[in-house]
Short mmCIF file of C-alpha atoms in Angstrom, two decimals:
data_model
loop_
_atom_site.label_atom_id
_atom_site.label_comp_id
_atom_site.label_asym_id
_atom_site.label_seq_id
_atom_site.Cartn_x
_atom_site.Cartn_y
_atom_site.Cartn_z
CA UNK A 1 175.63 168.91 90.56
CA UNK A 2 178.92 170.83 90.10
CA UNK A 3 177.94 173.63 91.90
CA UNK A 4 176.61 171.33 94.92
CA UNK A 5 179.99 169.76 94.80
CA UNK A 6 181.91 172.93 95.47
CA UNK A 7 179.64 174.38 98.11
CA UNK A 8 180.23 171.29 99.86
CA UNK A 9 183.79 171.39 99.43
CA UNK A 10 184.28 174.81 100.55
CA UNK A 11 181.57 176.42 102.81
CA UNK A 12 183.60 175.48 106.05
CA UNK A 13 185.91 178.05 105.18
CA UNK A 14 182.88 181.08 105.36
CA UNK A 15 181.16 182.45 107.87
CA UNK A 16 177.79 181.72 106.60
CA UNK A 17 176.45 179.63 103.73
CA UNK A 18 172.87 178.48 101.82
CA UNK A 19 172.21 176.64 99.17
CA UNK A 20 169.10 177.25 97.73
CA UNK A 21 167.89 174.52 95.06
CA UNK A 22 165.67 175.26 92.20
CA UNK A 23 165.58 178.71 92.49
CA UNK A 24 162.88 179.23 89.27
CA UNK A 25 160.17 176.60 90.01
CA UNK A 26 160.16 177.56 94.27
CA UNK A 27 159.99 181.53 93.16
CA UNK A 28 156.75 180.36 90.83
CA UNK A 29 155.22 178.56 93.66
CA UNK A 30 152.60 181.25 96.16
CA UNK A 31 154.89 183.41 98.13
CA UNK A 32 157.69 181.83 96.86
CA UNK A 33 160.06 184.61 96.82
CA UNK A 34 159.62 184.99 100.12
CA UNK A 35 160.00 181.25 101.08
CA UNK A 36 163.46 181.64 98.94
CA UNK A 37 164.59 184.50 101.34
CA UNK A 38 163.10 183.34 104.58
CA UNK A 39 165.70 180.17 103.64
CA UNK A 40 168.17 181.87 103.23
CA UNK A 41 168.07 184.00 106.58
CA UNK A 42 167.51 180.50 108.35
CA UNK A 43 170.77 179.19 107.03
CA UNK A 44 173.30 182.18 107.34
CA UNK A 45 171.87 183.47 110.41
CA UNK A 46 171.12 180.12 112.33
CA UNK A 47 169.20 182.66 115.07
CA UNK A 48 165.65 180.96 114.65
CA UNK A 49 162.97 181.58 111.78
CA UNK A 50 162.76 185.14 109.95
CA UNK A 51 159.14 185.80 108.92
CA UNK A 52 159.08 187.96 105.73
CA UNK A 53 156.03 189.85 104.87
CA UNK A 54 156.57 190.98 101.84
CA UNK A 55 159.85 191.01 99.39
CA UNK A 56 160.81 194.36 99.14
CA UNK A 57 161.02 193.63 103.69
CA UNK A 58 162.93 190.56 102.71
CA UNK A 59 165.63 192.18 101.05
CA UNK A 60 166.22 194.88 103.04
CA UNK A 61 166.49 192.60 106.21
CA UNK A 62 169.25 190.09 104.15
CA UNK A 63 171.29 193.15 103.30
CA UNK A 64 171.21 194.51 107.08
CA UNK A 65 171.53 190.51 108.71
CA UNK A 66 172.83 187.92 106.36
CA UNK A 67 175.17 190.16 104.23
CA UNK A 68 177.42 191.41 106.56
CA UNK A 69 179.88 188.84 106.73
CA UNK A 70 181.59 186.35 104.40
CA UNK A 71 179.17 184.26 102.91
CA UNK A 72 178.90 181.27 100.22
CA UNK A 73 175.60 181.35 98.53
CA UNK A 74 175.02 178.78 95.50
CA UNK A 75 171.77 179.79 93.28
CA UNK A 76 170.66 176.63 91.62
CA UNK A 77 168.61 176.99 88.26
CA UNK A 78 167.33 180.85 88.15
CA UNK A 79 166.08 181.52 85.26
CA UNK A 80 164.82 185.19 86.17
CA UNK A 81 166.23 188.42 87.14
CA UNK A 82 163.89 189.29 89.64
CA UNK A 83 165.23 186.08 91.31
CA UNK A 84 168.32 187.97 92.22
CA UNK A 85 166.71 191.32 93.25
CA UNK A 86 164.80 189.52 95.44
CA UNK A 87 167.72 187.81 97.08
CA UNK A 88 169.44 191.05 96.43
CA UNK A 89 172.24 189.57 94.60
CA UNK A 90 174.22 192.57 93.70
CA UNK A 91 178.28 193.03 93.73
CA UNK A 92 177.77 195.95 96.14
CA UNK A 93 175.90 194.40 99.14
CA UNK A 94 178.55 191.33 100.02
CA UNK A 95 181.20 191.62 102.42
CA UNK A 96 184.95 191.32 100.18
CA UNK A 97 185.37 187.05 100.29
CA UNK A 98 182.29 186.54 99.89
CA UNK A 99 181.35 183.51 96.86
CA UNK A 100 177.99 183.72 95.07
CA UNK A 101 177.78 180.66 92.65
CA UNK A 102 174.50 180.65 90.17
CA UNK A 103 173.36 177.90 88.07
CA UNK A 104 171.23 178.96 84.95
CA UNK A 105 170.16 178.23 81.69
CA UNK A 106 170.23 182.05 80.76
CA UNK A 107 173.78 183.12 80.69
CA UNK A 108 172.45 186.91 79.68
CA UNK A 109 171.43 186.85 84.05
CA UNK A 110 175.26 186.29 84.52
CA UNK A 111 176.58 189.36 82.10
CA UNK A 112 173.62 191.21 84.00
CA UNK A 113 175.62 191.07 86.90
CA UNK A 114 178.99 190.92 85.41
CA UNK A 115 179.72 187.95 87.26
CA UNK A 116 183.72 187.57 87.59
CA UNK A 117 184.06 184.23 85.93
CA UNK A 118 181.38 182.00 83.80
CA UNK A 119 181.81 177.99 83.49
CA UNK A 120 179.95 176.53 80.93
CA UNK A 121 179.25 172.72 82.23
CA UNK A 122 180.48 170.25 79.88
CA UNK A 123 179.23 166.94 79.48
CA UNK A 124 180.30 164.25 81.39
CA UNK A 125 182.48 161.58 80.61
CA UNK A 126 181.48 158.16 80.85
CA UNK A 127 183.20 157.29 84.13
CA UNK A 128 181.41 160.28 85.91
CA UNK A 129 178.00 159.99 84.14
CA UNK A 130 178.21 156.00 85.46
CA UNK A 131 179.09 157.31 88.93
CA UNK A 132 176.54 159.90 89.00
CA UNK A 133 173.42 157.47 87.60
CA UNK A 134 174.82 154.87 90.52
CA UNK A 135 174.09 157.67 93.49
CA UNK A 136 170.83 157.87 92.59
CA UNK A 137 170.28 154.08 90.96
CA UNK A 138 171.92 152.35 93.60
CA UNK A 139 172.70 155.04 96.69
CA UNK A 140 176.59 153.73 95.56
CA UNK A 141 179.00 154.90 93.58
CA UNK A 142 179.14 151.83 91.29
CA UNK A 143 176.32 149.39 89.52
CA UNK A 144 175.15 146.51 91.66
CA UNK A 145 175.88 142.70 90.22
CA UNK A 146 174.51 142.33 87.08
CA UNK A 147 173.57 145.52 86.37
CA UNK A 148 176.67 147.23 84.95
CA UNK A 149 175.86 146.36 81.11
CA UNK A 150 172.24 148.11 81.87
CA UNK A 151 173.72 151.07 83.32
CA UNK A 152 176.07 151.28 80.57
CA UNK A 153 173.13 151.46 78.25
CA UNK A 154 171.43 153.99 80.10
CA UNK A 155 174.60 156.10 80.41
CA UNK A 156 175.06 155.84 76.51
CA UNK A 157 171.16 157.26 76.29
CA UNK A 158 171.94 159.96 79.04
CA UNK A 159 174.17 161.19 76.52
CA UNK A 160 176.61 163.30 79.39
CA UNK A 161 174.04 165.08 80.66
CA UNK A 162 173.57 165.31 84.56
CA UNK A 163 169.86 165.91 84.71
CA UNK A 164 169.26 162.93 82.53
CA UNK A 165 171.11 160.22 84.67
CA UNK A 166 169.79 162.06 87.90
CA UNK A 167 166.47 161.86 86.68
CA UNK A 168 166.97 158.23 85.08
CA UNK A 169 169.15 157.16 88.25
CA UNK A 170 165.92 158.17 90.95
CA UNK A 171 163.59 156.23 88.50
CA UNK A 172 164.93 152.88 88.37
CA UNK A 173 166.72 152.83 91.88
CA UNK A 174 164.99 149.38 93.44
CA UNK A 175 164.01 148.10 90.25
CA UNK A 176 164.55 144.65 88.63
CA UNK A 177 166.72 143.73 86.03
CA UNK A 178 163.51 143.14 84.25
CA UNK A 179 162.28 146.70 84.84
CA UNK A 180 165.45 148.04 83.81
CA UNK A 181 165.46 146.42 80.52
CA UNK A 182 161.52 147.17 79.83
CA UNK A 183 162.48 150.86 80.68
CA UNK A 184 165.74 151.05 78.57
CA UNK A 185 163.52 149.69 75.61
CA UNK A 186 160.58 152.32 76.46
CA UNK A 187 163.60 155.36 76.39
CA UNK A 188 164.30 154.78 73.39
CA UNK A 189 160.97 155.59 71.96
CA UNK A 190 159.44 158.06 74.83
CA UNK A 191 161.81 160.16 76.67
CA UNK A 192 160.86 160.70 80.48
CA UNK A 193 158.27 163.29 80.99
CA UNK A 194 160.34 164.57 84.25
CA UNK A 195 163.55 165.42 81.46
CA UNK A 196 160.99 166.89 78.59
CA UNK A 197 159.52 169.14 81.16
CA UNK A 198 162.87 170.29 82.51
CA UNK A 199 164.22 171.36 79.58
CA UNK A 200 160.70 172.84 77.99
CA UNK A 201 161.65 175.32 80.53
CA UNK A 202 163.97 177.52 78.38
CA UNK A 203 161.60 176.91 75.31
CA UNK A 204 158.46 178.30 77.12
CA UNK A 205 160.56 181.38 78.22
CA UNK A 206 160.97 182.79 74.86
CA UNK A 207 158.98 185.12 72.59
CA UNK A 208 156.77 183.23 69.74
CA UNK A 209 159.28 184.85 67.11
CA UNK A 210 162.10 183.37 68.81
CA UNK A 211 159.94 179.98 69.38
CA UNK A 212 159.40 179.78 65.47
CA UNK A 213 163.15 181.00 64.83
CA UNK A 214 164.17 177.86 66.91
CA UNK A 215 161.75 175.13 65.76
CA UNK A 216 163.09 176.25 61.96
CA UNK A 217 166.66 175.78 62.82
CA UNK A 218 165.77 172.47 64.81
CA UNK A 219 163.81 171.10 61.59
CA UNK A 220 166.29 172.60 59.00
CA UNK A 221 169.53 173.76 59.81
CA UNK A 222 171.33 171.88 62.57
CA UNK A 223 175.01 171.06 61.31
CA UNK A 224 174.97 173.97 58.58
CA UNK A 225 177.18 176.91 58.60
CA UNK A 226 176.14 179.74 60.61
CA UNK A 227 177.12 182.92 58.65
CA UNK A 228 174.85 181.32 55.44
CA UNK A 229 172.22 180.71 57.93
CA UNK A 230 171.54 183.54 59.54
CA UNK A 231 172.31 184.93 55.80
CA UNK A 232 169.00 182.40 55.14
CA UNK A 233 166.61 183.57 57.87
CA UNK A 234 167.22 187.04 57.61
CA UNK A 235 165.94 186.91 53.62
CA UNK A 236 162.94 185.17 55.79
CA UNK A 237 162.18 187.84 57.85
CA UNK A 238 163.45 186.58 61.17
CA UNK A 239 165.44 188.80 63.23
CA UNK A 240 168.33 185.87 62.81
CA UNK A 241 171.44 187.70 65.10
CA UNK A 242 169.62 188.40 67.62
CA UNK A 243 167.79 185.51 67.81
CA UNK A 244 170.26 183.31 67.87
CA UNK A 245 172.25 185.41 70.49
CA UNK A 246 169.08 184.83 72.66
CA UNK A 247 169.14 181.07 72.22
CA UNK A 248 172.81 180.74 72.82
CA UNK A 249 172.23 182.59 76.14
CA UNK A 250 169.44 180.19 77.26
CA UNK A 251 171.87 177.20 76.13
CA UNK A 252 169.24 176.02 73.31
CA UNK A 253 172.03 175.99 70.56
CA UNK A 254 175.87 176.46 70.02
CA UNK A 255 178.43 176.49 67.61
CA UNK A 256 180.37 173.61 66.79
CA UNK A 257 184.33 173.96 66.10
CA UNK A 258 183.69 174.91 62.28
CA UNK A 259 180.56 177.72 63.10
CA UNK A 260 178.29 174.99 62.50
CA UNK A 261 174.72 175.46 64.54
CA UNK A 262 174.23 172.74 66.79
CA UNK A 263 172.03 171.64 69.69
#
């Protein structure tokens, strides 16, 4: 959402831009790759369509005709680093103004690359996460009639997080104030498959010893100290440091403002 914002904001002032949304799932999908870079010709170039046959052609031919000039290029959720060969997404092949933004869930992609800068999103507040839900609730920045105490309710669920009020927003836009009330009462038992499968995401990526390292600290250790944790799981036989670096990267836990773990 942030990074949507901005290339909105500020892709008048390039010579080319793309945005290319859901990088991880479209690269998944049959010839995806090449769908990703035949999108982004389209958009820079603006010259008609540019038929890839394979990937290794695809890159080539956006290094020789899309990179060479100043471009904005906004990556939304990659979650793999043959994502950015593919798009060849490499300091050396852009033209010196040039702005590549990437949204992940892996920040080990972004020291990869040694990106110049790295924002970690922050939750919003309740003013923005109201504003956000109404887009997609109401196609308006702001609750319709009676509906503001609902929204408020489903804001307090959505807990800050953009992908939750997006998701929650798209599912009750035209809805009653009788549907809204039978859904707020189902959320609080069953969250939305759409969110669950969104972030299982990051969990499927991992290896099964960093799977079990994760479901222990989920069960056991959220809120404890992190030096007599990782103290705890090493005596276990977990590889605990570098476990935990791997689930910081993919933005599964963090530590709190006393080195507690927290999710």
């Amino acid at each position: 959402t942030i990074a949507m914002k901005e290339y909105n904001l500020i892709r008048h002032m390039f010579e080319g831009s793309s945005l290319l949304a859901n990088v991880g799932d479209t690269s998944k999908q049959p010839n995806g790759l090449a769908a990703l870079q035949e999108q982004l010709l389209l958009d820079i170039c603006r010259n008609g369509t540019h038929k890839v046959r394979n990937c290794y052609q695809g890159i080539e031919i956006i290094k020789r005709r899309a990179f060479c000039q100043k471009v904005l290029l906004v990556l939304d959720d990659v979650d793999n680093v043959q994502q950015l060969k593919a798009l060849a997404i490499d300091r050396d092949s852009f033209v010196s103004g040039s702005r590549i933004i990437i949204t992940t869930r892996d920040v080990s992609l972004l020291n990869l690359l040694k990106v110049d800068e790295i924002y970690a999103a922050k939750e919003l507040n309740r003013s923005e996460s109201l504003e956000l839900l109404c887009w997609h609730a109401f196609k308006e920045d702001h609750p319709k009639g009676n509906y503001l105490d609902l929204s408020d309710q489903v804001v307090a669920y959505a807990g800050g997080l953009p992908l939750a009020l997006e998701v929650l927003g798209s599912f009750l836009y035209g809805k009653s104030i009788l549907e809204w009330k039978s859904a707020i009462s189902k959320l609080k038992k069953i969250p939305p498959v759409d969110i669950q499968a969104k972030l299982k995401i990051s969990f499927d990526s991992l290896s099964d010893e960093v799977k079990e390292l994760f479901l222990d600290m989920a069960c056991f250790f959220v809120g404890t100290d992190g030096v007599s944790t990782i103290k705890i799981l090493e005596d276990c036989n977990f590889f605990t440091t570098i476990g935990i670096r791997v689930l910081a990267d993919r933005c599964l836990i963090k530590y709190g403002p006393c080195n507690e773990l927290l999710m």
